[in-house]
């Protein structure tokens, strides 16, 4: 049986199974896209493929639901990654915070003795004695924040834009549609 014979217009896998049984996941992956449009696309692209022999019109809905259940978490992660908002020119942002605490302790002990000698004396006599003790404590705390953005010195902006355009060309929604249909059909056309 061909894909187009089993999943006809109005009875496609997206409108009858995916959107109805997995509405949250469908919205996360395909957004507001009408499921009948996805069914029409799947019929256009894969209508001539042969459905796996174990799938009949009686169990098709259950099989499609099982295939979706097995794969939907990965598809949701893929969709979330593709829909994540970022700047292609500065895709990497890093922030480093450092806190330094410096404690300095100084202790100085000075003793100063002054002596006088009269013009007719032979020895010096202590006349003045000064003692000075200085003790200082100082604590400094420094906090620095470094933020780096950009592609890095070794990457060129034109290369990054080319990669972004290629990523956009690889339409992930088409890949998910193909992945679902591939599970239901044989690998080659007859």
GROMACS .gro file of C-alpha atoms in nm:
model
  190
    1UNK     CA    1   0.000   0.000   0.000
    2UNK     CA    2   0.129   0.345  -0.090
    3UNK     CA    3   0.156   0.630   0.158
    4UNK     CA    4  -0.094   0.833  -0.048
    5UNK     CA    5  -0.350   0.551  -0.028
    6UNK     CA    6  -0.337   0.520   0.351
    7UNK     CA    7  -0.291   0.883   0.454
    8UNK     CA    8  -0.530   1.067   0.226
    9UNK     CA    9  -0.626   1.432   0.223
   10UNK     CA   10  -0.811   1.500   0.549
   11UNK     CA   11  -0.671   1.181   0.705
   12UNK     CA   12  -0.303   1.270   0.731
   13UNK     CA   13  -0.063   1.191   1.011
   14UNK     CA   14  -0.025   1.551   1.124
   15UNK     CA   15  -0.392   1.654   1.140
   16UNK     CA   16  -0.537   1.331   1.279
   17UNK     CA   17  -0.258   1.211   1.509
   18UNK     CA   18   0.026   1.454   1.579
   19UNK     CA   19  -0.180   1.770   1.639
   20UNK     CA   20  -0.461   1.594   1.827
   21UNK     CA   21  -0.260   1.357   2.050
   22UNK     CA   22   0.049   1.575   2.104
   23UNK     CA   23  -0.079   1.936   2.087
   24UNK     CA   24   0.191   2.087   2.311
   25UNK     CA   25   0.473   1.913   2.131
   26UNK     CA   26   0.321   1.996   1.791
   27UNK     CA   27   0.309   2.366   1.886
   28UNK     CA   28   0.669   2.357   2.011
   29UNK     CA   29   0.794   2.201   1.689
   30UNK     CA   30   0.572   2.344   1.414
   31UNK     CA   31   0.431   2.655   1.581
   32UNK     CA   32   0.111   2.781   1.421
   33UNK     CA   33   0.156   2.585   1.098
   34UNK     CA   34  -0.172   2.428   0.991
   35UNK     CA   35  -0.134   2.047   1.013
   36UNK     CA   36  -0.326   2.000   0.687
   37UNK     CA   37  -0.048   2.190   0.510
   38UNK     CA   38   0.210   1.952   0.657
   39UNK     CA   39  -0.003   1.657   0.546
   40UNK     CA   40  -0.024   1.803   0.194
   41UNK     CA   41   0.355   1.848   0.190
   42UNK     CA   42   0.409   1.489   0.311
   43UNK     CA   43   0.172   1.360   0.038
   44UNK     CA   44   0.355   1.562  -0.226
   45UNK     CA   45   0.701   1.450  -0.120
   46UNK     CA   46   0.639   1.092  -0.005
   47UNK     CA   47   0.300   0.988  -0.148
   48UNK     CA   48   0.460   0.732  -0.379
   49UNK     CA   49   0.650   0.551  -0.103
   50UNK     CA   50   0.532   0.210   0.008
   51UNK     CA   51   0.408   0.185   0.364
   52UNK     CA   52   0.563  -0.082   0.588
   53UNK     CA   53   0.365  -0.403   0.541
   54UNK     CA   54   0.269  -0.432   0.908
   55UNK     CA   55   0.075  -0.103   0.894
   56UNK     CA   56  -0.289  -0.134   0.796
   57UNK     CA   57  -0.575   0.114   0.792
   58UNK     CA   58  -0.690  -0.034   1.125
   59UNK     CA   59  -0.363   0.016   1.317
   60UNK     CA   60  -0.214   0.313   1.127
   61UNK     CA   61  -0.319   0.570   1.388
   62UNK     CA   62  -0.169   0.365   1.673
   63UNK     CA   63   0.157   0.307   1.484
   64UNK     CA   64   0.192   0.677   1.397
   65UNK     CA   65   0.124   0.770   1.759
   66UNK     CA   66   0.388   0.522   1.878
   67UNK     CA   67   0.647   0.655   1.633
   68UNK     CA   68   0.577   1.011   1.748
   69UNK     CA   69   0.596   0.909   2.116
   70UNK     CA   70   0.937   0.751   2.066
   71UNK     CA   71   1.085   1.048   1.878
   72UNK     CA   72   0.902   1.359   1.998
   73UNK     CA   73   1.142   1.455   2.279
   74UNK     CA   74   1.437   1.468   2.041
   75UNK     CA   75   1.235   1.667   1.789
   76UNK     CA   76   1.135   1.914   2.060
   77UNK     CA   77   1.500   1.964   2.161
   78UNK     CA   78   1.594   2.015   1.797
   79UNK     CA   79   1.317   2.271   1.755
   80UNK     CA   80   1.416   2.452   2.075
   81UNK     CA   81   1.778   2.471   1.958
   82UNK     CA   82   1.678   2.604   1.618
   83UNK     CA   83   1.436   2.859   1.762
   84UNK     CA   84   1.678   2.983   2.029
   85UNK     CA   85   1.749   3.351   1.991
   86UNK     CA   86   2.114   3.442   1.946
   87UNK     CA   87   2.334   3.681   1.755
   88UNK     CA   88   2.530   3.510   1.479
   89UNK     CA   89   2.812   3.763   1.503
   90UNK     CA   90   2.856   3.728   1.877
   91UNK     CA   91   2.732   3.379   1.956
   92UNK     CA   92   2.949   3.326   2.262
   93UNK     CA   93   2.918   3.526   2.580
   94UNK     CA   94   3.125   3.443   2.881
   95UNK     CA   95   3.142   3.613   3.216
   96UNK     CA   96   3.400   3.563   3.488
   97UNK     CA   97   3.372   3.720   3.832
   98UNK     CA   98   3.669   3.735   4.066
   99UNK     CA   99   3.682   3.852   4.424
  100UNK     CA  100   4.018   3.908   4.587
  101UNK     CA  101   4.072   3.989   4.952
  102UNK     CA  102   4.412   4.127   5.051
  103UNK     CA  103   4.508   4.177   5.414
  104UNK     CA  104   4.826   4.363   5.498
  105UNK     CA  105   4.964   4.385   5.849
  106UNK     CA  106   5.258   4.608   5.932
  107UNK     CA  107   5.431   4.651   6.263
  108UNK     CA  108   5.714   4.898   6.316
  109UNK     CA  109   5.908   4.949   6.637
  110UNK     CA  110   6.141   5.248   6.639
  111UNK     CA  111   6.354   5.365   6.926
  112UNK     CA  112   6.536   5.689   6.878
  113UNK     CA  113   6.793   5.822   7.121
  114UNK     CA  114   6.929   6.170   7.103
  115UNK     CA  115   7.255   6.264   7.278
  116UNK     CA  116   7.417   6.594   7.362
  117UNK     CA  117   7.776   6.679   7.421
  118UNK     CA  118   7.890   7.002   7.563
  119UNK     CA  119   8.197   7.154   7.406
  120UNK     CA  120   8.418   7.063   7.704
  121UNK     CA  121   8.273   6.710   7.770
  122UNK     CA  122   8.449   6.400   7.645
  123UNK     CA  123   8.144   6.169   7.638
  124UNK     CA  124   7.797   6.200   7.501
  125UNK     CA  125   7.514   6.201   7.750
  126UNK     CA  126   7.162   6.088   7.668
  127UNK     CA  127   6.940   6.385   7.657
  128UNK     CA  128   6.645   6.276   7.456
  129UNK     CA  129   6.491   5.933   7.404
  130UNK     CA  130   6.196   5.872   7.175
  131UNK     CA  131   6.015   5.547   7.119
  132UNK     CA  132   5.769   5.506   6.835
  133UNK     CA  133   5.554   5.199   6.774
  134UNK     CA  134   5.344   5.194   6.462
  135UNK     CA  135   5.101   4.918   6.390
  136UNK     CA  136   4.885   4.918   6.081
  137UNK     CA  137   4.620   4.681   5.951
  138UNK     CA  138   4.474   4.726   5.608
  139UNK     CA  139   4.222   4.506   5.430
  140UNK     CA  140   4.136   4.552   5.064
  141UNK     CA  141   3.868   4.373   4.871
  142UNK     CA  142   3.864   4.388   4.494
  143UNK     CA  143   3.589   4.253   4.272
  144UNK     CA  144   3.628   4.237   3.896
  145UNK     CA  145   3.390   4.117   3.631
  146UNK     CA  146   3.512   4.026   3.284
  147UNK     CA  147   3.268   3.973   2.999
  148UNK     CA  148   3.380   3.845   2.663
  149UNK     CA  149   3.163   3.832   2.357
  150UNK     CA  150   3.223   3.736   2.001
  151UNK     CA  151   3.335   3.459   1.777
  152UNK     CA  152   3.691   3.466   1.902
  153UNK     CA  153   4.003   3.594   1.739
  154UNK     CA  154   4.055   3.285   1.523
  155UNK     CA  155   3.712   3.287   1.354
  156UNK     CA  156   3.611   3.509   1.067
  157UNK     CA  157   3.272   3.676   1.060
  158UNK     CA  158   3.209   3.570   0.699
  159UNK     CA  159   3.264   3.203   0.792
  160UNK     CA  160   3.017   3.231   1.080
  161UNK     CA  161   2.753   3.394   0.857
  162UNK     CA  162   2.803   3.123   0.594
  163UNK     CA  163   2.749   2.856   0.861
  164UNK     CA  164   2.433   3.033   0.979
  165UNK     CA  165   2.294   3.050   0.625
  166UNK     CA  166   2.367   2.681   0.573
  167UNK     CA  167   2.191   2.601   0.899
  168UNK     CA  168   1.887   2.795   0.782
  169UNK     CA  169   1.895   2.615   0.446
  170UNK     CA  170   1.883   2.280   0.623
  171UNK     CA  171   1.519   2.320   0.707
  172UNK     CA  172   1.472   2.124   1.028
  173UNK     CA  173   1.094   2.108   0.993
  174UNK     CA  174   1.138   1.918   0.667
  175UNK     CA  175   1.383   1.689   0.843
  176UNK     CA  176   1.128   1.609   1.114
  177UNK     CA  177   0.855   1.540   0.855
  178UNK     CA  178   1.094   1.312   0.667
  179UNK     CA  179   1.197   1.135   0.990
  180UNK     CA  180   0.835   1.059   1.075
  181UNK     CA  181   0.745   0.938   0.724
  182UNK     CA  182   1.067   0.735   0.701
  183UNK     CA  183   0.960   0.533   1.008
  184UNK     CA  184   0.630   0.443   0.838
  185UNK     CA  185   0.752   0.361   0.488
  186UNK     CA  186   1.002   0.126   0.326
  187UNK     CA  187   1.345   0.262   0.249
  188UNK     CA  188   1.314   0.235  -0.131
  189UNK     CA  189   1.048   0.311  -0.389
  190UNK     CA  190   0.902   0.021  -0.581
   0.00000   0.00000   0.00000
